[in-house]
CSV table of C-alpha atoms in Angstrom, one decimal:
chain,number,residue,atom,x,y,z
B,1,UNK,CA,-16.3,99.6,-9.8
B,2,UNK,CA,-14.7,100.9,-13.0
B,3,UNK,CA,-10.9,100.7,-13.0
B,4,UNK,CA,-10.9,104.8,-13.5
B,5,UNK,CA,-13.6,105.1,-10.5
B,6,UNK,CA,-11.1,102.6,-8.2
B,7,UNK,CA,-7.5,104.4,-9.3
B,8,UNK,CA,-9.2,107.9,-8.7
B,9,UNK,CA,-10.5,106.4,-5.0
B,10,UNK,CA,-7.4,104.9,-3.9
B,11,UNK,CA,-5.6,108.4,-5.2
B,12,UNK,CA,-8.5,110.9,-3.4
B,13,UNK,CA,-7.3,108.4,-0.1
B,14,UNK,CA,-3.5,109.3,-0.2
B,15,UNK,CA,-2.4,106.1,-1.7
B,16,UNK,CA,0.5,105.8,-4.1
B,17,UNK,CA,0.7,103.9,-7.3
B,18,UNK,CA,-3.3,103.0,-7.5
B,19,UNK,CA,-2.7,101.1,-10.6
B,20,UNK,CA,-0.6,98.7,-9.1
B,21,UNK,CA,-2.8,98.3,-6.3
B,22,UNK,CA,-5.9,97.5,-8.0
B,23,UNK,CA,-3.8,94.8,-10.2
B,24,UNK,CA,-2.2,93.4,-7.0
B,25,UNK,CA,-5.8,93.1,-5.5
B,26,UNK,CA,-7.6,91.9,-8.3
B,27,UNK,CA,-4.9,88.9,-8.3
B,28,UNK,CA,-6.1,88.2,-5.0
B,29,UNK,CA,-9.7,88.7,-5.1
B,30,UNK,CA,-10.6,88.4,-8.6
B,31,UNK,CA,-13.8,90.7,-9.2
B,32,UNK,CA,-17.3,89.1,-10.0
B,33,UNK,CA,-18.0,91.5,-12.7
B,34,UNK,CA,-15.7,91.4,-16.1
B,35,UNK,CA,-13.5,94.4,-15.9
B,36,UNK,CA,-14.4,95.8,-12.5
B,37,UNK,CA,-12.1,96.0,-9.5
B,38,UNK,CA,-11.9,96.6,-5.4
B,39,UNK,CA,-14.2,93.1,-5.3
B,40,UNK,CA,-14.6,93.1,-1.3
B,41,UNK,CA,-12.8,91.0,1.1
B,42,UNK,CA,-15.1,87.9,2.0
B,43,UNK,CA,-14.1,86.8,5.6
B,44,UNK,CA,-13.9,83.1,4.0
B,45,UNK,CA,-11.4,84.0,1.5
B,46,UNK,CA,-9.0,86.0,4.2
B,47,UNK,CA,-8.8,82.8,6.6
B,48,UNK,CA,-7.9,80.8,3.4
B,49,UNK,CA,-5.2,83.2,2.8
B,50,UNK,CA,-4.2,83.5,6.1
B,51,UNK,CA,-3.9,79.8,6.3
B,52,UNK,CA,-2.0,79.4,3.3
B,53,UNK,CA,0.4,81.7,4.5
B,54,UNK,CA,0.5,80.3,7.6
B,55,UNK,CA,1.8,76.9,6.5
B,56,UNK,CA,4.9,75.5,4.9
B,57,UNK,CA,5.3,75.2,1.4
B,58,UNK,CA,4.5,78.7,-0.5
B,59,UNK,CA,6.6,80.9,-1.9
B,60,UNK,CA,6.2,84.2,-0.1
B,61,UNK,CA,9.1,85.7,1.1
B,62,UNK,CA,9.0,87.3,4.9
B,63,UNK,CA,6.4,85.3,6.0
B,64,UNK,CA,7.6,82.1,7.3
B,65,UNK,CA,5.4,79.0,8.3
B,66,UNK,CA,4.0,79.0,11.8
B,67,UNK,CA,4.3,75.8,13.9
B,68,UNK,CA,0.8,75.8,14.9
B,69,UNK,CA,-0.8,76.1,11.2
B,70,UNK,CA,-0.8,72.5,10.2
B,71,UNK,CA,-2.1,70.9,13.5
B,72,UNK,CA,-4.7,73.6,13.8
B,73,UNK,CA,-5.9,73.2,10.2
B,74,UNK,CA,-5.7,69.5,10.9
B,75,UNK,CA,-8.0,69.8,13.7
B,76,UNK,CA,-10.2,72.0,12.5
B,77,UNK,CA,-10.9,69.9,9.5
B,78,UNK,CA,-11.3,66.9,11.5
B,79,UNK,CA,-13.8,68.5,13.7
B,80,UNK,CA,-16.0,69.6,10.3
B,81,UNK,CA,-16.0,66.4,9.3
B,82,UNK,CA,-17.0,65.0,12.3
B,83,UNK,CA,-20.0,67.6,12.4
B,84,UNK,CA,-21.2,66.8,8.6
B,85,UNK,CA,-21.4,63.1,9.9
B,86,UNK,CA,-23.1,63.7,12.9
B,87,UNK,CA,-25.9,65.8,11.5
B,88,UNK,CA,-26.1,62.8,8.6
B,89,UNK,CA,-26.6,60.6,11.2
B,90,UNK,CA,-29.5,62.8,12.9
B,91,UNK,CA,-31.5,63.5,10.0
B,92,UNK,CA,-31.4,59.8,8.8
B,93,UNK,CA,-32.7,58.8,12.5
């Protein structure tokens, strides 16, 4: 969608400062096409963003680290690594 159409859409649904919203959205979710705006939010990217905000070390104020985030993330990645190794062994057999 063009920036003009995106701005008009956001204004039409009643959001204030549509150009600012388009800029912020484009920073977090860059468009696949140069010059386009309002790239869809894909579930995998939302997960990554949520986990990043939940871990310690970011500079976003007003969003403290969650105590469950680091252990849960480590368990998830560890389980994924075991699944990949298991599948590789199963295919080789």
